[in-house]
Coordinates of C-alpha atoms and ligand atoms in Angstrom, one line a residue:
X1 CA -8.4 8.0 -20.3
X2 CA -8.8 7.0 -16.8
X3 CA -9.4 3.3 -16.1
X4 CA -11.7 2.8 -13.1
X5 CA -12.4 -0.1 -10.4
X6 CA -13.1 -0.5 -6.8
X7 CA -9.5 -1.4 -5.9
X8 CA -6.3 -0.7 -7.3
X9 CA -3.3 -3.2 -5.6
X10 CA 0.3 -1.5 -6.3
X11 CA 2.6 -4.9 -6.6
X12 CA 2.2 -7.8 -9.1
X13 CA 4.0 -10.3 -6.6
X14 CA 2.4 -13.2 -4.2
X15 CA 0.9 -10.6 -1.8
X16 CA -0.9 -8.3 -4.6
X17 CA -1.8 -11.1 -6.6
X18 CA -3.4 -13.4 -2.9
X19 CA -5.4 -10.0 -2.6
X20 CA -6.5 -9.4 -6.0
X21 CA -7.9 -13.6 -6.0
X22 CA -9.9 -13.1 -2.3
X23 CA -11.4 -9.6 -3.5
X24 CA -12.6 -10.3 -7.3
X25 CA -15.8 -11.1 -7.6
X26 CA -17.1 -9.2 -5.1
X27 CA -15.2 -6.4 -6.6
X28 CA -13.3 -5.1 -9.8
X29 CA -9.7 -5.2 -8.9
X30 CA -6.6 -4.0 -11.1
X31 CA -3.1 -5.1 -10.3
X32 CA -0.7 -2.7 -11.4
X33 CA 3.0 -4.2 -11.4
X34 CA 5.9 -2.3 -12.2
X35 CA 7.7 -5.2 -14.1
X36 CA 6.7 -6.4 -17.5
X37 CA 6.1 -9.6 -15.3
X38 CA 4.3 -10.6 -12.0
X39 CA 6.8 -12.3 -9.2
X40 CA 10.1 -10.9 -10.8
X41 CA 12.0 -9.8 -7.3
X42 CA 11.2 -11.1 -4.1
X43 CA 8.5 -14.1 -5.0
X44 CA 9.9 -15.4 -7.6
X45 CA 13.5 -15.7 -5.3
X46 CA 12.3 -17.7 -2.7
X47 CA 13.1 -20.5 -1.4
X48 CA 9.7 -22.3 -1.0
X49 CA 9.3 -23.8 2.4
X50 CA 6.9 -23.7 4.9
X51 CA 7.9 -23.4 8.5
X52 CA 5.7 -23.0 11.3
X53 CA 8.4 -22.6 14.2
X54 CA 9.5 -19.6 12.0
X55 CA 9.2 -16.2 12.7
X56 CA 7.4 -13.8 15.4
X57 CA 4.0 -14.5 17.0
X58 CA 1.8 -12.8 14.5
X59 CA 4.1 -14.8 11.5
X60 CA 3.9 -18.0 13.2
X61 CA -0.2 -17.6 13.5
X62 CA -0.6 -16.6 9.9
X63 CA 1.5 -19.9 9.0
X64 CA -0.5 -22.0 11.0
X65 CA -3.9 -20.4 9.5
X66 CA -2.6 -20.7 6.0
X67 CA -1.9 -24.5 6.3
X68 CA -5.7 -25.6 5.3
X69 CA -5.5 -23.5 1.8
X70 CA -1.6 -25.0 1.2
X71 CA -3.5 -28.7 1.6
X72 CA -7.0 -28.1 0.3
X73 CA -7.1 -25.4 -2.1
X74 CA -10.0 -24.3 -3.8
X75 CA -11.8 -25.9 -7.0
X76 CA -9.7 -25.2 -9.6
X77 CA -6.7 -23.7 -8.2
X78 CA -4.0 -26.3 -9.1
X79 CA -3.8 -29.2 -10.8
X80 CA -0.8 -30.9 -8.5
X81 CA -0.5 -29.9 -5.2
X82 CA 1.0 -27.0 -3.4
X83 CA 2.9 -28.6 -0.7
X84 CA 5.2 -31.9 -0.2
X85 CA 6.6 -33.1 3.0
X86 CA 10.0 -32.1 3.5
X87 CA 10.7 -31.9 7.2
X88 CA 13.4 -29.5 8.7
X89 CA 16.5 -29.8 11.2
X90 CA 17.9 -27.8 13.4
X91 CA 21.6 -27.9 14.4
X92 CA 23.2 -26.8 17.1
X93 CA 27.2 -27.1 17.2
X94 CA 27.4 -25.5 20.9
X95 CA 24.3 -26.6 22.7
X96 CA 21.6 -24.5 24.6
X97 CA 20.7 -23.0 21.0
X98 CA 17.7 -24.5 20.4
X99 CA 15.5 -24.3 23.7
X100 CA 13.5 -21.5 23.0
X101 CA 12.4 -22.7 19.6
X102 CA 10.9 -25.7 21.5
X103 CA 9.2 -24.2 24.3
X104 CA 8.2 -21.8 21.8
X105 CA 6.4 -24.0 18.8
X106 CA 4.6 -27.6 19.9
X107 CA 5.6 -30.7 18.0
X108 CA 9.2 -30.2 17.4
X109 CA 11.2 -33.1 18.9
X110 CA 14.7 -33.5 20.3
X111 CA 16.9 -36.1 18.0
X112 CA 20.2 -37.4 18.9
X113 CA 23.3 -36.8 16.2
X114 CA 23.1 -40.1 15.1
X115 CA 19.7 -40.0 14.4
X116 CA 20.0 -36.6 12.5
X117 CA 22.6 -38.0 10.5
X118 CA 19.8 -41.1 9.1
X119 CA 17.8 -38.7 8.1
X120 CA 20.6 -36.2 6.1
X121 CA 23.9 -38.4 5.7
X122 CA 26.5 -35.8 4.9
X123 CA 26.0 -34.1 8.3
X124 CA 29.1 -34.3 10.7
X125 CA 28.4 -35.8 13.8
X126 CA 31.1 -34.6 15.6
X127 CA 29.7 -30.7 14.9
X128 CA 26.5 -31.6 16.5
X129 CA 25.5 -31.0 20.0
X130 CA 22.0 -31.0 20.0
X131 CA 19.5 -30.9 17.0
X132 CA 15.7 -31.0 16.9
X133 CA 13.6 -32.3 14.0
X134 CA 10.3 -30.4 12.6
X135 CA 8.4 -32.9 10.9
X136 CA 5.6 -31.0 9.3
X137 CA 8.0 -28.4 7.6
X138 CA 7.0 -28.1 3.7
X139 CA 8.4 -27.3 0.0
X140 CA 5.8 -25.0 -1.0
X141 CA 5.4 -24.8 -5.1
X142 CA 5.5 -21.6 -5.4
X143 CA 4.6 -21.0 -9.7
X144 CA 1.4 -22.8 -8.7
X145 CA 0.4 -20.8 -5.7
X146 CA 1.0 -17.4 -7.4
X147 CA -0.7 -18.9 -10.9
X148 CA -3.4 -20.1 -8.7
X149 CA -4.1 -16.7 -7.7
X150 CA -3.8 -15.0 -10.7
X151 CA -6.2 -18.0 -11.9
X152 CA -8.3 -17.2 -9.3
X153 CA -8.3 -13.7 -9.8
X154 CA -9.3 -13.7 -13.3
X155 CA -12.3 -15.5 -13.0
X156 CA -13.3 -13.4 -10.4
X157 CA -13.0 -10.7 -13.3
X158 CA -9.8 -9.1 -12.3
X159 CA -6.5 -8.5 -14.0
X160 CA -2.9 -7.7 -14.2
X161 CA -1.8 -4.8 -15.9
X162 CA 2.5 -5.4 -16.4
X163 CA 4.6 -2.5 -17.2
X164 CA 2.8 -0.1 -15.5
X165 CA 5.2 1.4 -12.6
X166 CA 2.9 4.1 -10.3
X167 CA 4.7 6.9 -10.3
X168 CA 2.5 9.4 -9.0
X169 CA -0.7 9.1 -6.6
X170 CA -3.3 11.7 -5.8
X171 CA -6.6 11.5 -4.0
X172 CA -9.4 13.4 -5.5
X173 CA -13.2 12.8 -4.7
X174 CA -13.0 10.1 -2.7
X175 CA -10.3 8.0 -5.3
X176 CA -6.7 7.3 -5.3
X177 CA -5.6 8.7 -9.0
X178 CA -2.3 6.0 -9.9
X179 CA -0.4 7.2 -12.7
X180 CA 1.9 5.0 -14.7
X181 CA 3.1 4.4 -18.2
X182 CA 0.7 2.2 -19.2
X183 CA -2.2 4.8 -18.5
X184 CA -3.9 6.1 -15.4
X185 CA -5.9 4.2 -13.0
X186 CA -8.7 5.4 -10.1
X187 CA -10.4 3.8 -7.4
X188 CA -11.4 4.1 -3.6
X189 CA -9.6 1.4 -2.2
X190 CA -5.6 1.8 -2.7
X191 CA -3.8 -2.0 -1.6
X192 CA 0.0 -1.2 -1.1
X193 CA 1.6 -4.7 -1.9
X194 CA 4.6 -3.0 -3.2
X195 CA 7.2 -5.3 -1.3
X196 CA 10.8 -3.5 -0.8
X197 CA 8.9 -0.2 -2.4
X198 CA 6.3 0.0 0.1
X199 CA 7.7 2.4 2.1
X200 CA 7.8 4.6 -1.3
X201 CA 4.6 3.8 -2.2
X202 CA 3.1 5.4 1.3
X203 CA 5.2 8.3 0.9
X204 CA 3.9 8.6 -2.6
X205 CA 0.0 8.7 -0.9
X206 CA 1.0 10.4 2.0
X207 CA 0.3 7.3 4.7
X208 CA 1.9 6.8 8.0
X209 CA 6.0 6.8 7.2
X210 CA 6.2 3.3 8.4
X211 CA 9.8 2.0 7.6
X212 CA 9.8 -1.4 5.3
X213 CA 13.4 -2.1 5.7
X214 CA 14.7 -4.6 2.7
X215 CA 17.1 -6.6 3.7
X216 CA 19.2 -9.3 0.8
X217 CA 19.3 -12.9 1.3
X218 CA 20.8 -14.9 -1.4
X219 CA 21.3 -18.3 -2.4
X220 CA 23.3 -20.6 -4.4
X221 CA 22.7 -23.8 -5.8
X222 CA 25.4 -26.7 -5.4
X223 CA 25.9 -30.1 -6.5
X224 CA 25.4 -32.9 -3.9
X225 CA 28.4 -35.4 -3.4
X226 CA 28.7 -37.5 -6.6
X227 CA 26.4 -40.6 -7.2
X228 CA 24.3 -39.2 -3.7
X229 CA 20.5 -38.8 -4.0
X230 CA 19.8 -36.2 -1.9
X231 CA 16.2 -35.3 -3.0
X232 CA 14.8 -36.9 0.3
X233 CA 16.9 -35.3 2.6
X234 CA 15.3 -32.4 4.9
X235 CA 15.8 -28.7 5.2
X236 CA 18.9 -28.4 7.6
X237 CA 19.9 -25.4 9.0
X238 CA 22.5 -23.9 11.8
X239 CA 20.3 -23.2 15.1
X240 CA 21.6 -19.5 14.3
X241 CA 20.7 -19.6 10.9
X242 CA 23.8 -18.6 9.6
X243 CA 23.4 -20.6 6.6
X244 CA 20.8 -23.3 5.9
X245 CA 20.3 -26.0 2.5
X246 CA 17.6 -27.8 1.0
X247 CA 17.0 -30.5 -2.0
X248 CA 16.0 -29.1 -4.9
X249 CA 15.4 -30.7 -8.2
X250 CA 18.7 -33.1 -7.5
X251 CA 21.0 -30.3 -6.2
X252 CA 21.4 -28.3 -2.9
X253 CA 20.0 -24.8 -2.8
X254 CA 22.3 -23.4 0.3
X255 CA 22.2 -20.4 1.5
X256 CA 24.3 -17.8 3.9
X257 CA 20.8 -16.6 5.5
X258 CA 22.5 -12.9 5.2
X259 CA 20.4 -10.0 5.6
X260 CA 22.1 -7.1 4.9
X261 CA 19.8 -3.6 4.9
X262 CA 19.4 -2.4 1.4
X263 CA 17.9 0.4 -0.6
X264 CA 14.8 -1.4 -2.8
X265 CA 16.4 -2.7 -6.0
X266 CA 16.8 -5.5 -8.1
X267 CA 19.1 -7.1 -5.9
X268 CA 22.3 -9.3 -7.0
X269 CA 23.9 -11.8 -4.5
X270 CA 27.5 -10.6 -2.8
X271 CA 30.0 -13.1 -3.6
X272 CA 31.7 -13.2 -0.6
X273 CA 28.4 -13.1 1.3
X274 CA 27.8 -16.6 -0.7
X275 CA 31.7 -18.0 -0.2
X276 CA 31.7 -16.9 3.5
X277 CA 28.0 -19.0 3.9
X278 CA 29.4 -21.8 1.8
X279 CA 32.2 -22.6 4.0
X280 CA 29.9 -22.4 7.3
X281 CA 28.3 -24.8 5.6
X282 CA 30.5 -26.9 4.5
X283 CA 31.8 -26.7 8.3
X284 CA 28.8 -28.9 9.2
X285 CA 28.9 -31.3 6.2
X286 CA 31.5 -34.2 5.3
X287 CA 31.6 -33.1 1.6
X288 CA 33.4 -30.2 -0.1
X289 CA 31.4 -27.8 -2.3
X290 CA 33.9 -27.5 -5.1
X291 CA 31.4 -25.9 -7.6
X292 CA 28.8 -23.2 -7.3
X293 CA 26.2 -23.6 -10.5
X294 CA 24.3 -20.5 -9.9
X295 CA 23.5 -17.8 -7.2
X296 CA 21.2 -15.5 -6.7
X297 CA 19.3 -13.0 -4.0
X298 CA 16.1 -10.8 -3.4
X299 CA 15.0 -9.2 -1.1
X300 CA 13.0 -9.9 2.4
X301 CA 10.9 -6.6 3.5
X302 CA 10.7 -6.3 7.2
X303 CA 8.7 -3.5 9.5
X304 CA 10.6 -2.4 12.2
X305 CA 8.8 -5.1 14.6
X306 CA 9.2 -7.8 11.9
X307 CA 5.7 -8.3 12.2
X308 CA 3.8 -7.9 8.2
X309 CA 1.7 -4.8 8.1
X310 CA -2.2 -5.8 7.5
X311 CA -4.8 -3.3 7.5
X312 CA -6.1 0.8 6.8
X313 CA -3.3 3.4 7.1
X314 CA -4.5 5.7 9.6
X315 CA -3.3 8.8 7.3
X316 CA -4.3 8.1 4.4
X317 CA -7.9 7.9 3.4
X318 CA -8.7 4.5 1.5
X319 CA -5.1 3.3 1.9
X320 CA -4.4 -0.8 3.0
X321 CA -0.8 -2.0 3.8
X322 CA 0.0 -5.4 2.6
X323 CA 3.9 -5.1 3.3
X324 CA 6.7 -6.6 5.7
X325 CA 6.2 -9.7 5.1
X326 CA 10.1 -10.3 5.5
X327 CA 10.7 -14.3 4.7
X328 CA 7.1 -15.6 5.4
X329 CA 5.5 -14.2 2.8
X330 CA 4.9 -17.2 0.7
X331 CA 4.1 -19.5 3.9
X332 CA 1.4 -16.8 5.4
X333 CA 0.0 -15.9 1.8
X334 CA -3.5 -17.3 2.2
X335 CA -3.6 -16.0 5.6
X336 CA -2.7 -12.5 5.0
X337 CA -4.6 -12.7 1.3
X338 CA -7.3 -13.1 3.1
X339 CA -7.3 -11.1 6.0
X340 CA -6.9 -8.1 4.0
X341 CA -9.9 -9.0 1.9
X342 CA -11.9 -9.2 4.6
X343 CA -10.7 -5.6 6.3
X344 CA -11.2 -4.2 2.8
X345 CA -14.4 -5.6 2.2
X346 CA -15.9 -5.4 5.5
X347 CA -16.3 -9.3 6.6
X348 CA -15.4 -10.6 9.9
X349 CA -11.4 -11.8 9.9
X350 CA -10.7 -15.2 10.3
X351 CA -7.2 -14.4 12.5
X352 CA -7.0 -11.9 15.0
X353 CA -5.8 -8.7 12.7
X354 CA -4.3 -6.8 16.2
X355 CA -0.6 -7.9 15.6
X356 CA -0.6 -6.7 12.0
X357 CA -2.0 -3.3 12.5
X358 CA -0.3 -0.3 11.0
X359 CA -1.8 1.6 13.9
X360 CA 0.6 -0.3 16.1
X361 CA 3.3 2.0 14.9
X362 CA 1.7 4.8 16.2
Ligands
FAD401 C1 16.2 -15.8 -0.9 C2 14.8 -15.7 -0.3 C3 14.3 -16.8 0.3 C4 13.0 -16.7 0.8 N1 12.4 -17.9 1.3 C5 11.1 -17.9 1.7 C6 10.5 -19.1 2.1 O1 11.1 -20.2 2.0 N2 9.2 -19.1 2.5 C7 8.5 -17.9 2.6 O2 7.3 -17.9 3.0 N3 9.1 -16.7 2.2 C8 10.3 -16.7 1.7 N4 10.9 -15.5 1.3 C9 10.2 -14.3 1.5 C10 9.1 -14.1 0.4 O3 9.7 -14.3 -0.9 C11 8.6 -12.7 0.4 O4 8.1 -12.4 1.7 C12 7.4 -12.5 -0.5 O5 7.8 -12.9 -1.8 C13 7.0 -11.0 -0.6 O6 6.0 -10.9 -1.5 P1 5.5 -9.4 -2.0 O7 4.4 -9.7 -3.0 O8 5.2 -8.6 -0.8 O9 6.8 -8.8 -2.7 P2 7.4 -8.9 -4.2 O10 7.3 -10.2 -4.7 O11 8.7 -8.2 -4.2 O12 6.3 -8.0 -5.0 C14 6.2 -6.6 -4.9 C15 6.0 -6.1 -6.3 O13 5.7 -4.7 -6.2 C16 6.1 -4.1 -7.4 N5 6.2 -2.7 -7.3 C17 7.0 -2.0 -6.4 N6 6.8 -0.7 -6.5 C18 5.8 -0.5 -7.5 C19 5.2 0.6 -8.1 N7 5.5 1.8 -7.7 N8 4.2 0.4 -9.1 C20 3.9 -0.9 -9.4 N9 4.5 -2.0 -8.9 C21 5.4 -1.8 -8.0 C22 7.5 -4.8 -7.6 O14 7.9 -4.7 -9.0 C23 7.2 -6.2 -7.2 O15 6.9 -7.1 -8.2 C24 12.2 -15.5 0.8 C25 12.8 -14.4 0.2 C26 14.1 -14.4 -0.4 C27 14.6 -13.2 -1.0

């Protein structure tokens, strides 16, 4: 038997299930998700910040329009906020690193060593040339932004349906046929939110070969110095970003900010990608990282522009990319959530859709 709805979305993670919450409703969606859980590779790996300096134009305005749904979400949608001040620095052991990230985002400010240091102790002075501070960057909680959404999409009548890998696609009077394990599923509207596999999935469907390049980025959690609270220092990172560290839950997440092309997968953290990033690292701090207590890595989906892919293949009849959102896809989710619901369901965008376009690539 053939289960029927207006939309199918191929990918259980933050971008399926942000699509599936804006479009039920108004429509009957059905989530199909490969995993017998939703947010088991890249969304549930992140590391939950919000950055608006970060990433290319199109990135940076998707962050910016998601920013009112972070503070104010809907009725309903959590019962704790989604977002806590954190604030971010940049360091720059050379000097002349960090001058197109200001001209480039308003509101970052220059801040002398010293004063870098008063905000996160353990930085080295001496390895400091310049740094800027970025004081609206934010931990994003990510559980209650993805359980908001599937929250969200429930009551609008839609659901998740785990375990239920498409492996084939076919369109046949005017509906994409998905066939998986846990049954067959039709509908007019096909969302590709399939994350490292959405290259796969197009193929599958026969839509533009765009190239979603996954690339690992892994992290690994490390104690602070003993008797140190470090739970209100900032996000610091190398002006390069080759490595960066944040507080988390009385340790230090840090990570080697690698990005090494990879086939989709379940993917495990290198452990000489970690060691190398670790002493980078600990190059900048005054404390040794003698443990490690966990690693791990998942993967960040990029298009070959490194913009996210928004909108109607121009192939494929009925098929919408939601894909290459590389490491902003938590950050822009309300922003890209719904400007894909309102290309799918017809209603006027709320950000300029241009930069996103799959037509851009031809
Ligand atoms: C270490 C790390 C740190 C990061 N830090 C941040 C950060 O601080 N801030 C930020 O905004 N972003 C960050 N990111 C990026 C962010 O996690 C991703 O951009 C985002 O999670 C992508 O969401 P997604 O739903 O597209 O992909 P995914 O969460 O990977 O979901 C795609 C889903 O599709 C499913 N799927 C694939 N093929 C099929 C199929 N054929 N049938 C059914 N289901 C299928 C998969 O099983 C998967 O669950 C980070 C990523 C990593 C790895």
């Amino acid at each position: 038997m053939t289960e029927s709805a207006d939309i199918l979305v191929i990918g259980g993670g933050i971008a399926g299930l942000g699509v599936a919450a804006m479009l039920s409703g108004e429509a009957r969606v059905i989530v199909l998700e490969a995993e017998p859980m939703p947010c088991f590779h890249s969304s549930g790996r992140s590391a939950a910040v919000y950055i608006k300096s970060y990433g290319p134009p199109g990135v940076r305005a998707a962050t910016i329009a998601a920013e009112p749904f972070f503070l104010d979400p809907p009725e309903g949608f959590a019962d704790a906020p989604l977002v806590k001040p954190r604030g971010l620095l940049f360091l720059d052991p050379e000097g002349g690193g960090l001058d197109a990230l200001l001209a480039e985002t308003p509101g970052l400010v220059r801040v002398t060593p010293e004063e870098a240091a008063e905000r996160c102790p353990v930085l080295r002075t001496d390895r400091i040339v310049e740094a800027v501070w970025e004081e609206d960057a934010q931990d994003l909680d990510v559980d209650l932004i993805t359980g908001g959404f599937r929250r969200m999409m429930r009551a609008g009548g839609g659901h998740l349906v785990t375990s239920a890998r498409v492996e084939t696609l076919r369109r046949e009077g005017g509906l994409w046929i998905a066939e998986t394990k846990a049954g067959a599923f039709a509908a007019p509207v096909l969302v590709n939110a399939a994350g490292a596999w959405a290259s796969q999935v197009a193929a599958m469907a026969g839509a533009a070969p765009i190239r979603v390049q996954p690339k690992r980025r892994s992290a690994a959690v490390v104690p602070p110095p003993v008797g140190v609270d470090a739970k209100n220092w900032p996000l610091f990172t190398d002006a390069k970003e080759t490595w960066y560290a944040k507080p988390s839950a009385g340790k230090l997440i840090v990570s080697p900010a690698d990005a090494e092309p990879m086939e989709p997968c379940d993917a495990w953290p290198d452990d000489m990608v970690v060691a190398e990033g670790l002493h980078r690292f600990s190059e900048a701090v005054t404390f040794e990282v003698t443990r490690v207590e966990r690693t791990w890595a998942g993967l960040r989906s990029f298009a070959p522009d490194g913009e996210p892919i928004c909108g109607f293949d121009g192939r494929a009849e009925g098929f919408f990319w939601l894909a290459g959102q590389g490491g902003y896809g938590v950050q822009t989710a309300p922003a890209l959530s719904a400007l894909a619901a309102a290309l799918i369901s017809g209603a006027a965008p709320a950000i300029d859709p241009a930069p996103f376009a799959p037509a851009r690539f031809g």
